[in-house]
Coordinates of C-alpha atoms and ligand atoms in Angstrom, one line a residue:
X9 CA -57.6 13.5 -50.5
X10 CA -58.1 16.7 -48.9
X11 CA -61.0 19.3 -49.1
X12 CA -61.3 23.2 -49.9
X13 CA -63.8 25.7 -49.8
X14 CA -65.3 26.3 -53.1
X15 CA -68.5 28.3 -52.5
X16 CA -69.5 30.9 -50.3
X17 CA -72.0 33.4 -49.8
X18 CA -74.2 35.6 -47.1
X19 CA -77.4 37.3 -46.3
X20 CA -78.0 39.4 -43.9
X21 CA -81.2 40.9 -43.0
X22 CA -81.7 44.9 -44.1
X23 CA -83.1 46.1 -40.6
X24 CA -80.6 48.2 -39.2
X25 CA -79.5 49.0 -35.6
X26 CA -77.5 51.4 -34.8
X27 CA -75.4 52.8 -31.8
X28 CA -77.6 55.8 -32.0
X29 CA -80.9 53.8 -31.7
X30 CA -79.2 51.7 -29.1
X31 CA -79.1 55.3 -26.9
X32 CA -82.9 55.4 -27.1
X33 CA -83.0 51.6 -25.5
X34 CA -80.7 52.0 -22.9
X35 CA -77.9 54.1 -21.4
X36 CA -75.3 54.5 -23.8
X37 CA -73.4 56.4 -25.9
X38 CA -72.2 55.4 -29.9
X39 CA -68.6 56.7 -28.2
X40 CA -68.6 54.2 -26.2
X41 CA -69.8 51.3 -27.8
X42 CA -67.4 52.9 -30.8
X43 CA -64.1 52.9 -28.6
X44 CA -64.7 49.7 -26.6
X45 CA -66.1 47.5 -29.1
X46 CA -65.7 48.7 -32.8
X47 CA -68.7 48.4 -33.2
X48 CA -71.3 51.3 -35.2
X49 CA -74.2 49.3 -36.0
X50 CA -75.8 45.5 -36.3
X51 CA -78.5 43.8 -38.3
X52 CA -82.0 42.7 -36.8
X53 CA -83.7 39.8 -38.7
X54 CA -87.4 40.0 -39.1
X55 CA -87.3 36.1 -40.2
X56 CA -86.1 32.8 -39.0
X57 CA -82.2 32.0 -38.7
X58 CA -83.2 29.2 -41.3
X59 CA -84.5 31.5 -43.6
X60 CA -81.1 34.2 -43.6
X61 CA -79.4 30.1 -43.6
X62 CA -81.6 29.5 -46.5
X63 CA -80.5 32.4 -48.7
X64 CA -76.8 32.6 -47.9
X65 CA -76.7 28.5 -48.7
X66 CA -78.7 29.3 -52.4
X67 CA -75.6 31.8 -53.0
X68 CA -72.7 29.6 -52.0
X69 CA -74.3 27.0 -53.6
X70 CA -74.1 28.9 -56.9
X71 CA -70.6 30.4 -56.4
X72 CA -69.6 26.9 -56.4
X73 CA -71.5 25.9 -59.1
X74 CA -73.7 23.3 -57.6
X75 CA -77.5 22.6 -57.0
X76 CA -79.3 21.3 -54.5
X77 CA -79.0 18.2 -55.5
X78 CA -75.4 18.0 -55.0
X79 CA -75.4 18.2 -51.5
X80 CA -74.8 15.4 -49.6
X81 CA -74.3 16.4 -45.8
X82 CA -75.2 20.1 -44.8
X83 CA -73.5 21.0 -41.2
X84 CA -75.8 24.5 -39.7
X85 CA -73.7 26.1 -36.9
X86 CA -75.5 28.1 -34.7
X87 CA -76.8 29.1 -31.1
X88 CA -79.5 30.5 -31.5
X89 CA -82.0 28.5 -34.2
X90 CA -85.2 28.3 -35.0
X91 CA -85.9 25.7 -32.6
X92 CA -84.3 22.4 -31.2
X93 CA -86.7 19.8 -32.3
X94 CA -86.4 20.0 -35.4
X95 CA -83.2 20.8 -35.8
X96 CA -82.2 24.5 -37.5
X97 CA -80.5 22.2 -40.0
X98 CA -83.7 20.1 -40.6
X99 CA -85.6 23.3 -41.4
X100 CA -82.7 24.5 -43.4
X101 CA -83.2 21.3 -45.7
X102 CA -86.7 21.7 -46.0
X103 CA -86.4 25.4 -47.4
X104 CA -83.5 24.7 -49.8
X105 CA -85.0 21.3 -50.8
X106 CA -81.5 19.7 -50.0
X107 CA -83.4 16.2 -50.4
X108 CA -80.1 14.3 -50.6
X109 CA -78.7 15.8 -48.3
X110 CA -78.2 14.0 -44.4
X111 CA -78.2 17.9 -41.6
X112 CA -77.6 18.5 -38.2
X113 CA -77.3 21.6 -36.0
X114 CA -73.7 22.0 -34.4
X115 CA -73.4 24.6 -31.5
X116 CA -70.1 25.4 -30.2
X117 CA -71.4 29.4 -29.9
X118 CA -69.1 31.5 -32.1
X119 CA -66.7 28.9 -32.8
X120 CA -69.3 27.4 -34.4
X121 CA -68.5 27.5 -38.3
X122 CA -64.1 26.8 -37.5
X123 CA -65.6 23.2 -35.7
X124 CA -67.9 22.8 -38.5
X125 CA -64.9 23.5 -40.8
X126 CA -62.9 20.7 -39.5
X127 CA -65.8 18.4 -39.4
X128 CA -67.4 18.7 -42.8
X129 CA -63.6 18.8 -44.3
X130 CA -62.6 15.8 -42.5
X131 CA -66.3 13.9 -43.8
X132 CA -64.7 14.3 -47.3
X133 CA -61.2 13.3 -45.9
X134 CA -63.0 10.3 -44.8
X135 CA -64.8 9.5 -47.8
X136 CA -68.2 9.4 -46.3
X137 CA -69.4 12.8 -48.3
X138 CA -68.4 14.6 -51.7
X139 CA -70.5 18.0 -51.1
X140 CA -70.4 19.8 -47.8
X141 CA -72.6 22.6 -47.2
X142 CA -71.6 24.4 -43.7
X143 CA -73.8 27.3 -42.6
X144 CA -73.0 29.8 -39.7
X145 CA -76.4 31.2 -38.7
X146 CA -78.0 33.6 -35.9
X147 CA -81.2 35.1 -35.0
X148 CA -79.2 36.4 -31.6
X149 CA -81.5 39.9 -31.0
X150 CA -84.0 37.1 -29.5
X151 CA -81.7 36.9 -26.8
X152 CA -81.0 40.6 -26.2
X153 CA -81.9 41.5 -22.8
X154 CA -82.1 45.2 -23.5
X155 CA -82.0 46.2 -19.8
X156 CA -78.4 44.7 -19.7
X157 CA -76.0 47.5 -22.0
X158 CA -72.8 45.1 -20.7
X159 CA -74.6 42.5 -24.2
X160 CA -77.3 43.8 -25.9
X161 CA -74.9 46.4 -27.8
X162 CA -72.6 43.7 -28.8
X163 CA -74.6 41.3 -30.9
X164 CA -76.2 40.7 -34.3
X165 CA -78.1 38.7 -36.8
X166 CA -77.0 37.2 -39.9
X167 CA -75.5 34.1 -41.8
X168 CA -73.0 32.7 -44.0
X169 CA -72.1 29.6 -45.9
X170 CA -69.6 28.0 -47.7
X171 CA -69.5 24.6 -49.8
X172 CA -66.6 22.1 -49.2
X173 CA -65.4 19.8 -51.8
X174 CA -63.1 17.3 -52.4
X175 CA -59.4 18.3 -53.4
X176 CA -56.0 17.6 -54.3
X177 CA -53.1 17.2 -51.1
X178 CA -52.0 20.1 -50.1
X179 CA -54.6 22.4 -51.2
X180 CA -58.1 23.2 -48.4
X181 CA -57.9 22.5 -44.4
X182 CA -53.9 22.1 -44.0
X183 CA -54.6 22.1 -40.0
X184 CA -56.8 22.9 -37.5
X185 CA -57.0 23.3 -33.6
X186 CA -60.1 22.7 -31.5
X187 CA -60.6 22.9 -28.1
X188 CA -63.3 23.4 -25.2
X189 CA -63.0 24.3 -21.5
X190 CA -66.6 23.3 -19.9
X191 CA -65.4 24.9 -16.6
X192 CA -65.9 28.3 -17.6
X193 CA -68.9 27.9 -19.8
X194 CA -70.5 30.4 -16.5
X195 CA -68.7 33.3 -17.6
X196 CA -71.2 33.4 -21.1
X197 CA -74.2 31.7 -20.9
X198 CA -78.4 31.9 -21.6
X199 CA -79.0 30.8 -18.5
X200 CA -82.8 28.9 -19.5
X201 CA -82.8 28.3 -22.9
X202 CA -82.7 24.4 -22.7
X203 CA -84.7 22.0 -20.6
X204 CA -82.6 22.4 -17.3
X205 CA -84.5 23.7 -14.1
X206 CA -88.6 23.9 -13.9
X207 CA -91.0 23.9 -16.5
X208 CA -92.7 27.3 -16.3
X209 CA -90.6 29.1 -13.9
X210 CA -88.5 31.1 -16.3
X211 CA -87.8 35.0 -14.9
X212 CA -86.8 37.6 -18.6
X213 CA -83.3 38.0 -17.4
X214 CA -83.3 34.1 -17.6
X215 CA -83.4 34.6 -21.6
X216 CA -80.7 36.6 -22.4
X217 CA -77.5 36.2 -22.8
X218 CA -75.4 36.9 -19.5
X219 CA -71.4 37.4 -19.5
X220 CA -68.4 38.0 -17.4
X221 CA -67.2 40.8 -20.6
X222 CA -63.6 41.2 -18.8
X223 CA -63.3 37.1 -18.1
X224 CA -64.3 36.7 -21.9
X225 CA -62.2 38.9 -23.0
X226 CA -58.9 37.9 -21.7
X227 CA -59.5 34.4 -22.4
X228 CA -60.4 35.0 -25.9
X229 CA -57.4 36.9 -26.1
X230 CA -55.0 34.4 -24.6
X231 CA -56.6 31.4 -27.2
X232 CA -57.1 33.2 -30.4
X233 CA -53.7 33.4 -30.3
X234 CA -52.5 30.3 -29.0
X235 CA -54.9 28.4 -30.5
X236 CA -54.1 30.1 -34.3
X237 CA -49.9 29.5 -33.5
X238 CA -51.1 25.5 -32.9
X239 CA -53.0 25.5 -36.1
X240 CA -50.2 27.1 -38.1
X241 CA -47.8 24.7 -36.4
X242 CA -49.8 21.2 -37.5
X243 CA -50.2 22.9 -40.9
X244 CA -46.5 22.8 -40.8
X245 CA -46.1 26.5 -41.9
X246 CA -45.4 29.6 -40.0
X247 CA -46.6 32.5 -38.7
X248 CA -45.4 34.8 -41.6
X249 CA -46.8 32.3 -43.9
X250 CA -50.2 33.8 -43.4
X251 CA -51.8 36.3 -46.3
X252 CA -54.9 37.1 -44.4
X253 CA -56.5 36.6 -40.3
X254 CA -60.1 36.1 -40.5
X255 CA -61.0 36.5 -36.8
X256 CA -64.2 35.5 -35.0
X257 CA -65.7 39.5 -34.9
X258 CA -66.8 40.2 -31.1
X259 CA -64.5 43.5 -30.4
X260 CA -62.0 44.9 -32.3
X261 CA -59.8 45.3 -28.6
X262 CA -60.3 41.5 -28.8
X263 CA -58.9 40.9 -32.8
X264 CA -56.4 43.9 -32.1
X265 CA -54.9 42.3 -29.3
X266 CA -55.0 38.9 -30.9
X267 CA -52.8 39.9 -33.6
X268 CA -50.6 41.7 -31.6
X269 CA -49.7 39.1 -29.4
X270 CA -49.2 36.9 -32.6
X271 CA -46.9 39.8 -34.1
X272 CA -49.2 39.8 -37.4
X273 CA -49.8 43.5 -38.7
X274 CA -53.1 44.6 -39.0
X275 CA -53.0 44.9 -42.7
X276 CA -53.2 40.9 -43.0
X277 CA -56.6 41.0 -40.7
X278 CA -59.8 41.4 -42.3
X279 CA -62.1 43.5 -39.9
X280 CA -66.0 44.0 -40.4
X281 CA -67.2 44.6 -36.9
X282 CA -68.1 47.9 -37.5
X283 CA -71.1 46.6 -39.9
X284 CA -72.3 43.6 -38.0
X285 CA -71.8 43.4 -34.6
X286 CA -71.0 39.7 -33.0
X287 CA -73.0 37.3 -35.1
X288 CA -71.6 34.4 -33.7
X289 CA -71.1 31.5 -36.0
X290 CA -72.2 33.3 -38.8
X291 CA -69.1 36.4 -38.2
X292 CA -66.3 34.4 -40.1
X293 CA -68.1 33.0 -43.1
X294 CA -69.4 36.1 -43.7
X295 CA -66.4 37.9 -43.1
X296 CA -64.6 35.3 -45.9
X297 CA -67.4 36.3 -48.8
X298 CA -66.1 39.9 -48.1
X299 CA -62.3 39.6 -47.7
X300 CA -63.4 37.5 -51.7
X301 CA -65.3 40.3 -53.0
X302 CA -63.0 42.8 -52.3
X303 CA -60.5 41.0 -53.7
X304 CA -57.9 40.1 -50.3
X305 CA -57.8 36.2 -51.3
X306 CA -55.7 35.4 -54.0
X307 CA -54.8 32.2 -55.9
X308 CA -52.9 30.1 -53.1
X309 CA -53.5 32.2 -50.6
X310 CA -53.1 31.2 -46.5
X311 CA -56.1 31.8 -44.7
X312 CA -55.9 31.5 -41.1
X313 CA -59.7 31.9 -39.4
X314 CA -59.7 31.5 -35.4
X315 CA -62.4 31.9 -32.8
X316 CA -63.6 31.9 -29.6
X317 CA -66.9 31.8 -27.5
X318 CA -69.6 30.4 -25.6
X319 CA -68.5 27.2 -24.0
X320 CA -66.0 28.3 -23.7
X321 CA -65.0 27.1 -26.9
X322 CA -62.2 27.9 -29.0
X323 CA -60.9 26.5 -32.8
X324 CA -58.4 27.8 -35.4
X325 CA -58.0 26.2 -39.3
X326 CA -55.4 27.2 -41.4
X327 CA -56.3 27.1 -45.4
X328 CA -54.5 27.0 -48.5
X329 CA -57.0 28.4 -50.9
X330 CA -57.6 27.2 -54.5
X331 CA -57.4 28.5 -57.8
X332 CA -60.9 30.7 -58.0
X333 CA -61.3 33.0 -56.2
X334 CA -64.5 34.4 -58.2
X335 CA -67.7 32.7 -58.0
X336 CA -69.0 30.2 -60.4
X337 CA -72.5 32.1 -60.6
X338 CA -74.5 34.0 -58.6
X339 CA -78.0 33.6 -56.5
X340 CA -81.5 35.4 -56.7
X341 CA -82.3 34.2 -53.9
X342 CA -83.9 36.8 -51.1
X343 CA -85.4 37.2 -48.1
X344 CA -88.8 38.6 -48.3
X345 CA -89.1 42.2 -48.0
X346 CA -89.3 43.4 -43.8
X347 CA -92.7 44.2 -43.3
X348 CA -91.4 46.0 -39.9
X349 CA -89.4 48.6 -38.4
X350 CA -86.5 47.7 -36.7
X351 CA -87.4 49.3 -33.7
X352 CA -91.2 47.1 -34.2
X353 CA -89.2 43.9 -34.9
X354 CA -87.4 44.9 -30.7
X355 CA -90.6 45.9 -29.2
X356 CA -91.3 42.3 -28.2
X357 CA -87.5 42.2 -26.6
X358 CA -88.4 45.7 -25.0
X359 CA -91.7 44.2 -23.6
X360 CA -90.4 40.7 -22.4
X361 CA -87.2 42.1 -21.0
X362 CA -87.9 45.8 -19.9
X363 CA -86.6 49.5 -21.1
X364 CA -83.2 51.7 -19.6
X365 CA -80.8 49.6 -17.5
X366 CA -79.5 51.4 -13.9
Ligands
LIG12 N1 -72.5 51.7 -22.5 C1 -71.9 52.5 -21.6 N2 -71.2 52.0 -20.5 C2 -71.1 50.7 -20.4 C3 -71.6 49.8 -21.3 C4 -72.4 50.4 -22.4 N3 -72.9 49.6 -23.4 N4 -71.3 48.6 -21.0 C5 -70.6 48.7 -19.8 N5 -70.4 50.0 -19.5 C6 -69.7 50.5 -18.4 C7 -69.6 49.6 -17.2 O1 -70.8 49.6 -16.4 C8 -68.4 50.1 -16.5 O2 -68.9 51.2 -15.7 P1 -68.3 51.5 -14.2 O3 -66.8 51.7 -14.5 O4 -69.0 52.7 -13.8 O5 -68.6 50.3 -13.5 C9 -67.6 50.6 -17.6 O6 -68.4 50.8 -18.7 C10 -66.4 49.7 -17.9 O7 -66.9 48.4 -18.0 P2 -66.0 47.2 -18.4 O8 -66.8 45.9 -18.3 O9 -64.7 47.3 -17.7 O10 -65.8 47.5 -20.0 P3 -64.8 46.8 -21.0 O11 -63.8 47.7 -21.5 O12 -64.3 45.5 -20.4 O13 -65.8 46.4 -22.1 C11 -67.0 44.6 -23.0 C12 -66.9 45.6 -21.9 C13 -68.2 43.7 -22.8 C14 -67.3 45.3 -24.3 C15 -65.7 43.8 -23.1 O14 -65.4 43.3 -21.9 C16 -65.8 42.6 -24.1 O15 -65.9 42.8 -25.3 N6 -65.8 41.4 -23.6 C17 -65.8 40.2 -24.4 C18 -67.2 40.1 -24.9 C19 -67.3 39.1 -26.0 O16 -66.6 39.2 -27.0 N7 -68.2 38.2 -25.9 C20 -68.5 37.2 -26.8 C21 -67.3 36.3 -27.0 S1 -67.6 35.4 -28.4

């Protein structure tokens, strides 16, 4: 028995930011966040990552065809939840009244959904669950320093979901690659958002996120691509097997240089930076639900997704998709209406962690 992906979906929140807001914050310039990142603007939530979790779950839900009441296990990937006790997942199951349904949070940063891939796929494998749903989600602007321009232009808010079922040999997760080095988890880290160090004693530039961008960079390079090639390899295909490259979306130099050093043409990688910034564990899932709707997944296809991130952490799966590649039905679910600004919703960002870097 193996399992596929038979439901997907996203929702991310209407406040936008762009690159040109971003100048206004701290000292930019849309050309450069444009030529060194790709990226032109990012979505700020004004609710809970379980709530954008909560809507993109309703919509894969229905593109698979299920209820709630189908789901046996649901897997929420993510970094930056709602909060730790409970879990994001256990908030998750409260909103979409997945009452069957056993949840836990999984963090491995942005490879986030790719381990929770392999895990929820390999539950079925294993016969312990029949519906899967896995949901990449972020509230990450929480942990935008915006005196620091090296992050807080990079990231983004968002989610996205898919359902895993049960399926015939041959067809779903044909191999995967996972992997970790806890040695350089320094180089991108919130350095006190967890219980280590003193209660109370917290300075703002504690909060955010702080990176080594250059050390990142080159190592996400070097394992994207050796990671994917492993993957491809236990899925006993190869390289020009591959119909599309859905890449973990942190900079385009990053997925660029990826698939040049894997020799796959840019016309077999599906790119949507531009829209939403790094969102983490949510940027593949939703990346899939728009390679589907505009039609670059066909019957069959091989889907390779790879990632890389905090940790550092790193995971590729290779996928032979299914039959449909339309959804069974669709969602009403939405997110309430923003009752703010996007520049309101960062004021509390601007005020913890200060205005205009050096
Ligand atoms: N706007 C304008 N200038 C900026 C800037 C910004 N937002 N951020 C950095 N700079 C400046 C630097 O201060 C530096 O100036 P200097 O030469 O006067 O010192 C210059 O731009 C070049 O900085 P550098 O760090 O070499 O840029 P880069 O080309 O490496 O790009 C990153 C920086 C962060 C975009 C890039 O390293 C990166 O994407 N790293 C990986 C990040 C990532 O993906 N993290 C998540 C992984 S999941």
């Amino acid at each position: 028995m193996n399992a596929e992906i038979t439901g997907w979906g996203k929702c991310m929140p209407p406040n936008v930011l762009t690159n040109s807001d971003l100048e206004q914050i701290v000292d930019t310039s849309d050309d450069w966040i444009t030529t060194r990142t790709g990226i032109k603007e990012r979505r700020i939530s004004h609710v809970e990552a379980s709530d954008l979790a909560a809507v993109a779950g309703q919509r894969a839900l229905a593109a698979a065809g299920k209820s709630v009441d189908d789901v046996d296990l649901l897997l929420v990937a993510t970094c930056s939840g709602d909060t730790i006790i409970p879990s994001t997942a256990s908030r998750v199951q409260d909103k979409m009244g997945l009452t069957n349904a056993a949840a836990m949070d999984l963090n491995a940063a942005c490879s986030g959904f790719v381990y929770g891939l392999v895990t929820g796929a390999n539950m079925i494998r294993g016969g312990t669950n029949k519906t899967v749903l896995l949901i990449g989600t972020e509230k990450l602007h929480y942990l935008m320093n915006t005196t620091d321009r090296t992050t807080c232009v990079l990231f983004g808010d968002g989610a996205g979901a898919v359902v895993l079922e049960p399926s015939e040999e041959g067809i779903g997760l044909l191999g995967s690659d996972l992997g970790m080095d806890g040695s350089a988890g320094k180089y991108l880290h919130v350095p006190a958002d967890g219980t280590q160090g003193e209660i109370g004693r917290r300075a703002p530039e504690q909060c955010g996120i702080a990176m080594d961008g250059q050390e990142v960079f080159r190592r996400a390079v070097t394992m994207m691509a050796e990671s994917s090639l492993l993957a491809i390899q236990k899925s006993g295909l190869d390289l020009e097997d591959v119909d599309i490259l859905i890449p973990h979306q942190a900079n385009v130099r990053i997925i660029d240089a990826t698939a040049r050093r894997l020799g796959v043409d840019s016309a077999r990688v599906f790119v949507n930076i531009q829209s939403y910034g790094n969102t983490s564990a949510a940027t593949i899932p939703v990346a899939l639900t728009e390679a589907l709707e505009q039609g670059q997944i066909e019957p069959g296809s091989i889907v390779a997704f790879t990632a890389f991130g905090g940790g550092l952490s790193w995971g590729s799966a290779i996928v032979r998709w299914g039959e449909r590649v339309t959804p069974i039905a669709t969602s009403d679910a939405e997110l309430p209406p923003a009752d703010k600004t996007t520049m309101e919703i960062l004021q509390s960002n601007l005020d913890f962690f200060g205005e205009k870097s050096a």
